[in-house]
PDB file of C-alpha atoms in Angstrom:
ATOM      1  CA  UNK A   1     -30.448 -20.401  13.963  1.00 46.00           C
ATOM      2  CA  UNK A   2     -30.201 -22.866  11.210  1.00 45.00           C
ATOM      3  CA  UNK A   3     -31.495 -23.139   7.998  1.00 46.00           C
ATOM      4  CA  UNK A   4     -34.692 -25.043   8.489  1.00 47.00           C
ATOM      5  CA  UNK A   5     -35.475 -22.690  11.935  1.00 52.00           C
ATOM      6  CA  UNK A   6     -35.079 -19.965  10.219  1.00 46.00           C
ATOM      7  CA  UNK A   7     -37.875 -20.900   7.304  1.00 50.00           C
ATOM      8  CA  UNK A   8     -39.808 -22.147  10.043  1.00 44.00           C
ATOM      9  CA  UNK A   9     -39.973 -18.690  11.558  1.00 66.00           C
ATOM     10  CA  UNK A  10     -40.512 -17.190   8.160  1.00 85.00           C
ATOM     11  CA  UNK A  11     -37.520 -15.075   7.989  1.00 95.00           C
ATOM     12  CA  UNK A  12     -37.114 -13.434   4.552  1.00 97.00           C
ATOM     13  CA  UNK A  13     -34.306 -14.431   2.141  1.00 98.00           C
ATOM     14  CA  UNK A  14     -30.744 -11.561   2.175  1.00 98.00           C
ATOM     15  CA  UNK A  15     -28.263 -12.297  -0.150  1.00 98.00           C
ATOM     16  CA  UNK A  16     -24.896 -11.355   1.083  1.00 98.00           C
ATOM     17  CA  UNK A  17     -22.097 -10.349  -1.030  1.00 98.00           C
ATOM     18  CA  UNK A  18     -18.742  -9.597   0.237  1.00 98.00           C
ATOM     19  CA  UNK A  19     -15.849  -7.564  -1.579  1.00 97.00           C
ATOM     20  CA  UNK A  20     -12.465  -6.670  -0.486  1.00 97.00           C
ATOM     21  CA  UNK A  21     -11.041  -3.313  -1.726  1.00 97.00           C
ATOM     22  CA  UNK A  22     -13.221  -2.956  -4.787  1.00 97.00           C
ATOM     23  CA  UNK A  23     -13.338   0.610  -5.804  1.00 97.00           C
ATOM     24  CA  UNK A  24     -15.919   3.191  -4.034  1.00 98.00           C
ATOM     25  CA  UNK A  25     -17.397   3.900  -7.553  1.00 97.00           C
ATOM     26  CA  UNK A  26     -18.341   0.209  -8.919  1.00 96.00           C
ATOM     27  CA  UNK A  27     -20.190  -0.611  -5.689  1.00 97.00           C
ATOM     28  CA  UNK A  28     -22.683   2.636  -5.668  1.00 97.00           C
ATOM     29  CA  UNK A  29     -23.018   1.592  -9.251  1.00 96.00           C
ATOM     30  CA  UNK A  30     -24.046  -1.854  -8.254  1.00 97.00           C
ATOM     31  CA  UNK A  31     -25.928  -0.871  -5.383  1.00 97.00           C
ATOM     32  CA  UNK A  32     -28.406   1.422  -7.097  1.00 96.00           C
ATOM     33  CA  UNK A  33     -29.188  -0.335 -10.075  1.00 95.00           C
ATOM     34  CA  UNK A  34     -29.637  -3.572  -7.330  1.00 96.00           C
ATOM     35  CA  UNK A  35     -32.040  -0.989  -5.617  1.00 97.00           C
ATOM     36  CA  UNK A  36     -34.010  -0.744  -8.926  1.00 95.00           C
ATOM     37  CA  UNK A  37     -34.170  -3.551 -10.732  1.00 94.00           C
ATOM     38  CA  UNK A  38     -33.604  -6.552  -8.314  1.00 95.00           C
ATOM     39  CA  UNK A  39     -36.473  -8.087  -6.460  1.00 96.00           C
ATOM     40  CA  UNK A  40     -34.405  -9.359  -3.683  1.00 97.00           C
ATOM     41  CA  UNK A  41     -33.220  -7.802  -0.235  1.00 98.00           C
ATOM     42  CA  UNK A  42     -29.004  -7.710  -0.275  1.00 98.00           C
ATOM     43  CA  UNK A  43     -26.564  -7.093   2.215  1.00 98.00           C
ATOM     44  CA  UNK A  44     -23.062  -5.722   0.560  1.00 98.00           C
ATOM     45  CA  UNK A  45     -20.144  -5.615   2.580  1.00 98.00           C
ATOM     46  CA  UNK A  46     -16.680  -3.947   1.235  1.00 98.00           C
ATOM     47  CA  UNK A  47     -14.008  -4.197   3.247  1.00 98.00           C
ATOM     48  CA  UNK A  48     -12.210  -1.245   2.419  1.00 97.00           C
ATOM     49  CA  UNK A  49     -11.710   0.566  -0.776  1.00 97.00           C
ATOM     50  CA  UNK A  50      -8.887   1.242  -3.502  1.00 94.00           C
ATOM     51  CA  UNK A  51      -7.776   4.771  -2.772  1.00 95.00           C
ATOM     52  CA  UNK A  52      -8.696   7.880  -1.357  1.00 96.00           C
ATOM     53  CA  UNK A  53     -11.805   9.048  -2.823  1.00 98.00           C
ATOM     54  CA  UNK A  54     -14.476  11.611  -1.469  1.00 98.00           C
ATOM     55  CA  UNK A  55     -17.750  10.827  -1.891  1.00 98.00           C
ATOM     56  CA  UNK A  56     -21.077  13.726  -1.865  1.00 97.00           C
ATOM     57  CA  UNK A  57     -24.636  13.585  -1.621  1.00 96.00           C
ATOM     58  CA  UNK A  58     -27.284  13.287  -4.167  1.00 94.00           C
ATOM     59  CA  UNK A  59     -27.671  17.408  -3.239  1.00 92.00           C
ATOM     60  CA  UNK A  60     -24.090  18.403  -2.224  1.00 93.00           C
ATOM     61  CA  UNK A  61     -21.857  21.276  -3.834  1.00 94.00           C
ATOM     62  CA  UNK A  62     -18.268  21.298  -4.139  1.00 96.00           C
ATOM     63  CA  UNK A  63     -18.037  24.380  -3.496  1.00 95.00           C
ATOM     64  CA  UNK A  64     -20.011  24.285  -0.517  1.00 94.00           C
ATOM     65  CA  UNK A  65     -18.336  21.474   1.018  1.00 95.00           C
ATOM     66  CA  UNK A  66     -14.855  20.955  -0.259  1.00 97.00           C
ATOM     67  CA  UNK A  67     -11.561  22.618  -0.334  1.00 97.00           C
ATOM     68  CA  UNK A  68     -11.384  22.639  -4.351  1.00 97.00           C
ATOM     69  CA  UNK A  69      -7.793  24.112  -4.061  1.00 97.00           C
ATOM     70  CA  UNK A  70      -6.288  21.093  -2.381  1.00 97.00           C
ATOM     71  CA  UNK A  71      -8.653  18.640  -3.876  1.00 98.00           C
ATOM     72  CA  UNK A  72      -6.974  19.741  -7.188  1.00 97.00           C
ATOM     73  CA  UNK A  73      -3.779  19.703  -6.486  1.00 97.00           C
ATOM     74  CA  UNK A  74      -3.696  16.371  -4.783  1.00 97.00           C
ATOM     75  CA  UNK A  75      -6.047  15.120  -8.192  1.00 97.00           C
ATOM     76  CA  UNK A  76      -8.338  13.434  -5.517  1.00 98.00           C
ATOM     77  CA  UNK A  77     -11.268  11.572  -7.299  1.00 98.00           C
ATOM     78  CA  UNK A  78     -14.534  13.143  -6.176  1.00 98.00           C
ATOM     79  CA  UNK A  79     -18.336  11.069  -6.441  1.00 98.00           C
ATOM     80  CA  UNK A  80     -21.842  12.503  -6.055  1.00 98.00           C
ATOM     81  CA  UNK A  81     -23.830   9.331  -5.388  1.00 98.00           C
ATOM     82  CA  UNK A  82     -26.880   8.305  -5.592  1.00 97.00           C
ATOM     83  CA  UNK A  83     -28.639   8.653  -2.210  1.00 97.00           C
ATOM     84  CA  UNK A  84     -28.777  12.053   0.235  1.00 94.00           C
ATOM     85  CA  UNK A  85     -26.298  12.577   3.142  1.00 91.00           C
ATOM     86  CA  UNK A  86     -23.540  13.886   3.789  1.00 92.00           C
ATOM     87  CA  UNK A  87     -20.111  14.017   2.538  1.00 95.00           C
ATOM     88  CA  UNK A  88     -17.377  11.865   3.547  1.00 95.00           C
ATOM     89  CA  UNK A  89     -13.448  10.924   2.466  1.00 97.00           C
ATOM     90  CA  UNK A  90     -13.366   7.178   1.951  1.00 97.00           C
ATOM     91  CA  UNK A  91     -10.226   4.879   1.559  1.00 97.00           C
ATOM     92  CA  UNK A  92      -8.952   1.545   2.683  1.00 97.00           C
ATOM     93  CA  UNK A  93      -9.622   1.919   6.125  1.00 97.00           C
ATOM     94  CA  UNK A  94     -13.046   2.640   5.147  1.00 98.00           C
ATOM     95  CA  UNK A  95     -15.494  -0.589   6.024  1.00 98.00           C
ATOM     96  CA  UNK A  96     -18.907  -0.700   3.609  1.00 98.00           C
ATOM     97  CA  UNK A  97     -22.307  -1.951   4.936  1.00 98.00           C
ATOM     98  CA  UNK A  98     -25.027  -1.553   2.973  1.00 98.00           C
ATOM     99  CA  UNK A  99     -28.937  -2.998   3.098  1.00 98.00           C
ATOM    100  CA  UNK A 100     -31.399  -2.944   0.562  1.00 98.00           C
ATOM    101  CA  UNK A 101     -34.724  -4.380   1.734  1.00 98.00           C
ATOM    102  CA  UNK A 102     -37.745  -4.804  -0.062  1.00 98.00           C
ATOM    103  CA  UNK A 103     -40.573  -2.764   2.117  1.00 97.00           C
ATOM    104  CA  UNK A 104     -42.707  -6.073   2.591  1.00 97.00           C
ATOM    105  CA  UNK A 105     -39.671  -7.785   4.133  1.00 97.00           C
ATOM    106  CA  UNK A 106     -39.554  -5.514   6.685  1.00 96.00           C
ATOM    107  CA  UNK A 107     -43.085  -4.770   7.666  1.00 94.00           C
ATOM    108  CA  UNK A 108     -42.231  -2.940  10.868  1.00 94.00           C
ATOM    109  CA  UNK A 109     -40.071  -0.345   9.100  1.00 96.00           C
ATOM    110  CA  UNK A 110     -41.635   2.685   7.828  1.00 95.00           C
ATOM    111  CA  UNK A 111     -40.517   3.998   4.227  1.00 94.00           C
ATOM    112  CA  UNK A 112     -39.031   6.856   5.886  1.00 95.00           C
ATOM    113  CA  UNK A 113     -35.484   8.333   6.767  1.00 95.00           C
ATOM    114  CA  UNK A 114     -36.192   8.394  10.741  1.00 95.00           C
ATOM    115  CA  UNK A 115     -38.114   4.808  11.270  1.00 97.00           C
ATOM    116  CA  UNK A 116     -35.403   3.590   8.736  1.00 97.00           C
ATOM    117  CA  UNK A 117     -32.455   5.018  10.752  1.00 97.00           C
ATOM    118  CA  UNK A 118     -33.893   3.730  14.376  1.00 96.00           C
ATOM    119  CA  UNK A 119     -33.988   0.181  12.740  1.00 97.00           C
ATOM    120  CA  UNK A 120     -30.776   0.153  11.512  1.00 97.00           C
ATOM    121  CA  UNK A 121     -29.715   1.487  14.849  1.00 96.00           C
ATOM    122  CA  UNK A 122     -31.209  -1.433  16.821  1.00 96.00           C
ATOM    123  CA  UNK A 123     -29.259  -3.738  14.244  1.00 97.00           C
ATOM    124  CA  UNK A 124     -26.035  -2.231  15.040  1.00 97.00           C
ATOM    125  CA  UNK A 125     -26.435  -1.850  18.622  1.00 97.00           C
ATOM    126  CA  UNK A 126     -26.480  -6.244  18.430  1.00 97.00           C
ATOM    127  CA  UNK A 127     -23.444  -6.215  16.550  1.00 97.00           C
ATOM    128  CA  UNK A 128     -21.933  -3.618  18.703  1.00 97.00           C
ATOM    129  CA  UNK A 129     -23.023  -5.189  22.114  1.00 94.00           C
ATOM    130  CA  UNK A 130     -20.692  -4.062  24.788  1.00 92.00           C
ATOM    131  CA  UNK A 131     -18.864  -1.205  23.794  1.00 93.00           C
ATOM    132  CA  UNK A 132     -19.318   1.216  25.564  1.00 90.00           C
ATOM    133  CA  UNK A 133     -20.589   4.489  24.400  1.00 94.00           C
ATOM    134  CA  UNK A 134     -22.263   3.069  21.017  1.00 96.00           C
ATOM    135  CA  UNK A 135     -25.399   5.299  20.282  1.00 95.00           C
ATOM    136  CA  UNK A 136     -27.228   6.539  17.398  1.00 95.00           C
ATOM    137  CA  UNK A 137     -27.183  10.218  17.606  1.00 93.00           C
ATOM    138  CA  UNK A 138     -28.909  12.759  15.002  1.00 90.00           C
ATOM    139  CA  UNK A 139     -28.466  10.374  11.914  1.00 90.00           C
ATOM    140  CA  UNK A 140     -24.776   9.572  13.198  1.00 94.00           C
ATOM    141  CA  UNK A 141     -23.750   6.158  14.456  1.00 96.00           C
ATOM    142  CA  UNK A 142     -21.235   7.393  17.482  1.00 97.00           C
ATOM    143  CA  UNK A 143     -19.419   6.201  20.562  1.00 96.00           C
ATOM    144  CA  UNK A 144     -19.795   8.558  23.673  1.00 94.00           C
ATOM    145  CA  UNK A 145     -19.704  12.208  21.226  1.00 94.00           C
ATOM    146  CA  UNK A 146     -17.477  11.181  18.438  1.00 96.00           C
ATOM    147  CA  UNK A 147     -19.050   9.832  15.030  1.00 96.00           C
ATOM    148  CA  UNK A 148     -17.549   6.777  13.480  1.00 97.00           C
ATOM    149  CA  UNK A 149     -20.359   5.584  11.056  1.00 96.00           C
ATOM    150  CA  UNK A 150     -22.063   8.140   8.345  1.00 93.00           C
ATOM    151  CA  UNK A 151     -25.272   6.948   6.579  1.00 95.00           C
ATOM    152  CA  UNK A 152     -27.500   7.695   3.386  1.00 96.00           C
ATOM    153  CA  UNK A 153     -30.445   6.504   1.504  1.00 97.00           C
ATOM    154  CA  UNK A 154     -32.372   6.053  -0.797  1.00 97.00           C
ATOM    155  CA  UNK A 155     -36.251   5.722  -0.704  1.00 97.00           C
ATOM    156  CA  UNK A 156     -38.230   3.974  -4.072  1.00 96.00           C
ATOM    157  CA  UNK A 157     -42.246   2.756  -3.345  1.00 94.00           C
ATOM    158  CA  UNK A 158     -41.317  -0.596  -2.788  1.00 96.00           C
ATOM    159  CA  UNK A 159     -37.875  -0.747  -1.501  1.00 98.00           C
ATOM    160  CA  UNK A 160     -35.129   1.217  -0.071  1.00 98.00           C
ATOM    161  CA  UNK A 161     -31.321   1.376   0.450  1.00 98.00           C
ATOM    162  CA  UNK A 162     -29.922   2.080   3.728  1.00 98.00           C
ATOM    163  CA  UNK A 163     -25.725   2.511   3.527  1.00 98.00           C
ATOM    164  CA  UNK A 164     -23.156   3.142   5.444  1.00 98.00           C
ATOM    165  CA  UNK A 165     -19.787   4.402   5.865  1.00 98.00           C
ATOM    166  CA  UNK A 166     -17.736   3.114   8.938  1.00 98.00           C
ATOM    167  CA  UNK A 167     -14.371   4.590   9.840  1.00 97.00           C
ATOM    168  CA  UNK A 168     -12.150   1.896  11.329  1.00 97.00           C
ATOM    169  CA  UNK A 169      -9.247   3.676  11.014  1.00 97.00           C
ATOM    170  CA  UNK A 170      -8.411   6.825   8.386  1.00 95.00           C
ATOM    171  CA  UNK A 171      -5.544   9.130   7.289  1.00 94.00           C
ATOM    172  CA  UNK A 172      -5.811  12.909   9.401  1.00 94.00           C
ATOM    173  CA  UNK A 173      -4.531  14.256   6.346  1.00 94.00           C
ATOM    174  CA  UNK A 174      -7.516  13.389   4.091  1.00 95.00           C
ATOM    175  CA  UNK A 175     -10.031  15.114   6.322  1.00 93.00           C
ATOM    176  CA  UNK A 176      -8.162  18.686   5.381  1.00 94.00           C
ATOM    177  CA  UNK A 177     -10.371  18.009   1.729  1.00 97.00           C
ATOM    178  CA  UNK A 178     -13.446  18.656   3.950  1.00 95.00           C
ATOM    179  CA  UNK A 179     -14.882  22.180   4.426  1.00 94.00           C
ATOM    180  CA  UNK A 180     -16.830  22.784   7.873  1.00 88.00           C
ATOM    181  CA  UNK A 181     -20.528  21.697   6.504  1.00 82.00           C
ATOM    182  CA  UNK A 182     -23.059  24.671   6.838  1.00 83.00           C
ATOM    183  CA  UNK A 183     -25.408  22.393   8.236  1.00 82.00           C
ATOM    184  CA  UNK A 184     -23.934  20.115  10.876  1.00 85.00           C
ATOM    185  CA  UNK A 185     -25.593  17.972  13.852  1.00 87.00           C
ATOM    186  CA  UNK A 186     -25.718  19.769  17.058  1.00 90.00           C
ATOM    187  CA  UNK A 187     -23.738  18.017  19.092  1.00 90.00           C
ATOM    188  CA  UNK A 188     -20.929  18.419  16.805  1.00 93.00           C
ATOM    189  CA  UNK A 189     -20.522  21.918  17.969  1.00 90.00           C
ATOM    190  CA  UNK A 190     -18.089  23.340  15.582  1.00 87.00           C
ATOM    191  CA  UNK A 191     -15.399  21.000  15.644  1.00 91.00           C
ATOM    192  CA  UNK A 192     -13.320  20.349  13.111  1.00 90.00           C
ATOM    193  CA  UNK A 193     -13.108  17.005  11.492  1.00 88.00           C
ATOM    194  CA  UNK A 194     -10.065  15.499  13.702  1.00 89.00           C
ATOM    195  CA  UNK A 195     -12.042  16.863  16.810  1.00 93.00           C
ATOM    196  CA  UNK A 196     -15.721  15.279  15.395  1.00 94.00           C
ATOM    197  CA  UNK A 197     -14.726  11.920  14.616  1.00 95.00           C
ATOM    198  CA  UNK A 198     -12.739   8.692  15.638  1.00 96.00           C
ATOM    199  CA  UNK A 199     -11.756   5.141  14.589  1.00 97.00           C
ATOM    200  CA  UNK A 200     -13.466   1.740  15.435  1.00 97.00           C
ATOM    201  CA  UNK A 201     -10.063   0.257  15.251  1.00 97.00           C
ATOM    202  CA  UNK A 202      -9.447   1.727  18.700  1.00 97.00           C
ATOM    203  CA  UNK A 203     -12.848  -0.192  20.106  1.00 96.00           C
ATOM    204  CA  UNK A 204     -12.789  -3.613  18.000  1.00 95.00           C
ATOM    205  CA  UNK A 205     -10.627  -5.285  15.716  1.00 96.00           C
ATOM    206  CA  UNK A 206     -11.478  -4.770  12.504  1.00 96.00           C
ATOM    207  CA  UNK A 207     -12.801  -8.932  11.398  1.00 97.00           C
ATOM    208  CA  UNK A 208     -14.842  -9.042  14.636  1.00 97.00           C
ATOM    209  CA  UNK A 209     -16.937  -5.931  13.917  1.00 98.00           C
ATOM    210  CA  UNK A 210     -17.538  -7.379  10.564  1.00 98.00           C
ATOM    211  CA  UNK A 211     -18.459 -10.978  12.117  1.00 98.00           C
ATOM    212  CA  UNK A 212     -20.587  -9.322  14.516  1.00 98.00           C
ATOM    213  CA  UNK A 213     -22.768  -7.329  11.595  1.00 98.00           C
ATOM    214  CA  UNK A 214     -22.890 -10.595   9.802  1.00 98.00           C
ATOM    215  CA  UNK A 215     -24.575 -12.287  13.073  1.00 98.00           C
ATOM    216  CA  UNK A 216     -26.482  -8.935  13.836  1.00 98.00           C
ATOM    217  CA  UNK A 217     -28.114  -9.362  10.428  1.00 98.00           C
ATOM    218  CA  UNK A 218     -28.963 -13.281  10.741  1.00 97.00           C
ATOM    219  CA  UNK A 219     -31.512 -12.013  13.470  1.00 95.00           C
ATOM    220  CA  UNK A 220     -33.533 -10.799  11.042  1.00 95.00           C
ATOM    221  CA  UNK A 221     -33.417 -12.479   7.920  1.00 97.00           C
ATOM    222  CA  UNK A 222     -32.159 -15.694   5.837  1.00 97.00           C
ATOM    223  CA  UNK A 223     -28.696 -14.808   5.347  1.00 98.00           C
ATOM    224  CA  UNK A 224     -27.373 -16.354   2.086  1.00 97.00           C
ATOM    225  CA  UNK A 225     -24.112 -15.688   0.872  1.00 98.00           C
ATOM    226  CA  UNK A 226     -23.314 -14.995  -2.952  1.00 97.00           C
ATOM    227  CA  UNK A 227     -20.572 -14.982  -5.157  1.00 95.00           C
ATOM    228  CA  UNK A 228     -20.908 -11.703  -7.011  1.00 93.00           C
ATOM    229  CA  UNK A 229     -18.562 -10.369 -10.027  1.00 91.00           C
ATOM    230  CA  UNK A 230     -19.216  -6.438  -9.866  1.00 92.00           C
ATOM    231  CA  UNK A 231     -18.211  -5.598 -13.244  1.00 89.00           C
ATOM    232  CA  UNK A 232     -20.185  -8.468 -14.523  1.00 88.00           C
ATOM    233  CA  UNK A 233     -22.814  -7.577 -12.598  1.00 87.00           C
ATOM    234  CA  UNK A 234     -23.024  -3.847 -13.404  1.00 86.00           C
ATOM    235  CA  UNK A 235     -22.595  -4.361 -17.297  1.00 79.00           C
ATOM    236  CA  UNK A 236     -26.472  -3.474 -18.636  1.00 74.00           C
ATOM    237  CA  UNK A 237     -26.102  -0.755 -21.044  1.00 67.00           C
ATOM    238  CA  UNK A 238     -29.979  -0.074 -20.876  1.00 81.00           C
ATOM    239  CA  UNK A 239     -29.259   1.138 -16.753  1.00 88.00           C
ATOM    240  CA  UNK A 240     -28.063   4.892 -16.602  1.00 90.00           C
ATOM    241  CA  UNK A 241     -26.756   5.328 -13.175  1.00 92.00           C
ATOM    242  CA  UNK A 242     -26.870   8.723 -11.411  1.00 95.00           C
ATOM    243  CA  UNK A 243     -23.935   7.848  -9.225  1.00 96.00           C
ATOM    244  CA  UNK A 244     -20.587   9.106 -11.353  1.00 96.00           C
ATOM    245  CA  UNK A 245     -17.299  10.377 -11.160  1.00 97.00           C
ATOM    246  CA  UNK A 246     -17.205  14.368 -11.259  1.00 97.00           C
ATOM    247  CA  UNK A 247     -14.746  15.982 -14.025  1.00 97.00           C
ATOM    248  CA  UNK A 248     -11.865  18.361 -13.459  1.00 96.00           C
ATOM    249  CA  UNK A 249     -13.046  20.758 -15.813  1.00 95.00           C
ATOM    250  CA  UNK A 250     -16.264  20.972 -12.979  1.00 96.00           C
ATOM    251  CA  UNK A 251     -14.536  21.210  -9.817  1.00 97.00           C
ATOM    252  CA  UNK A 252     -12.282  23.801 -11.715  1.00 96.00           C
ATOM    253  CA  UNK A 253     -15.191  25.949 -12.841  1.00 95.00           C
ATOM    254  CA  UNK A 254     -16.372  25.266  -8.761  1.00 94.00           C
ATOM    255  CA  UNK A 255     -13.585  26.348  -7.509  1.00 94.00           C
ATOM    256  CA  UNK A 256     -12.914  29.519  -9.579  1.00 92.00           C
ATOM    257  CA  UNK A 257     -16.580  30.717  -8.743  1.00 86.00           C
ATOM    258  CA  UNK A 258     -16.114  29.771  -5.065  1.00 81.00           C
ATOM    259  CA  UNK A 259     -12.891  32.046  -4.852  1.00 75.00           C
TER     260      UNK A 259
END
């Protein structure tokens, strides 16, 4: 749809930003303070990030959910973000999508986790056309039983942040940082974190899946891309962001407690 056709049919306005490798850290920063203080809708796509890094929930314990011993050793930087979810291991085979959408932009979507999660599902099913086995399944993007895409947001009156985490292809070696999470989906039934999930590299090259989420998202808004300097950006003393980098000295006391 061009330009013109698409103001014709009243599509709102998404600026799309693009980054390749910037760290994990920098683009939570600059996604929540985008979720509350810009009026626009934004579409942020990372193509990988700088090195290993796990990433928690808004509500997540270390203790609860990683193995502090090895997380130590190996010095591997840990996050607790912004938004809810779960926790994942992120790293340059990691690909970023994340959507923040003003509520009046997307009048069909109700401000809530589930009608939020069945939109975005519909999205990716366009850009996924074809493969076989794509579902959304218990908050999970998946093909056949096997996740590949984790999600979280974030929820403010007017607007909300829907982000996502796809595996196209990651180290075995980095999932051994993850604990077995107390609460799981069901149909993970227990199995370990080699067993649970699998890379989209095996399904679709890496470019085209990207393409495809571009195109995916053109259904549904304006799509205007925007040159975006993220430490620039993020620079506003005044902000305080939740999302930040956990000390050693607090996984240590974490992990002597835990043992």
């Amino acid at each position: 749809m061009s330009i013109p056709q698409a103001r014709k049919a009243g599509l709102p306005l998404m600026n799309l930003v693009r980054f390749k490798g910037v760290p994990i850290l920098k683009q939570l920063h600059l996604e929540e303070q985008l979720l509350r203080t810009s009026s626009n809708n934004w579409c942020i796509i990372n193509d990988g990030t700088n090195i290993p890094t796990i990433v928690m929930g808004l509500s997540g314990k270390p203790s609860d959910l990683l193995e502090l011993g090895s997380v130590l050793q190996d010095q591997v930087p840990v996050i607790k973000r912004f938004t809810g979810g779960g926790t994942v291991v992120v790293d340059p085979g990691t690909i970023f999508v994340s959507l923040i959408c003003n509520r009046e932009d997307v009048p069909d979507v109700q401000p809530y986790p589930h009608s939020i999660m069945h939109w975005s599902g519909q999205l990716y099913n366009e850009a996924l056309k074809g493969i076989h086995g794509f579902q959304l399944r218990e908050n999970d993007y998946v093909f056949g039983n096997r996740k590949f895409g984790g999600n979280a947001q974030s929820i403010t009156r007017k607007r909300w942040i829907h982000h996502t985490s796809f595996l196209w292809d990651f180290e075995t070696k980095n999932m051994a940082y993850l604990k077995q999470p107390a609460r799981a989906p069901e149909y993970r039934l227990a199995r370990s974190h080699t067993d649970f999930v699998c890379r989209m590299k095996d399904y679709m090259p890496r470019s085209v899946f990207i393409h495809r989420t571009v195109k995916a998202i053109e259904s549904h808004f304006l799509v205007k891309p925007v040159d975006l300097d993220v430490d620039t950006a993020v620079h506003d003393a005044e902000f305080v962001h939740s999302t930040r980098l956990l000390m050693n000295n607090e996984l240590e006391e974490a992990f002597s407690i835990s043992t």
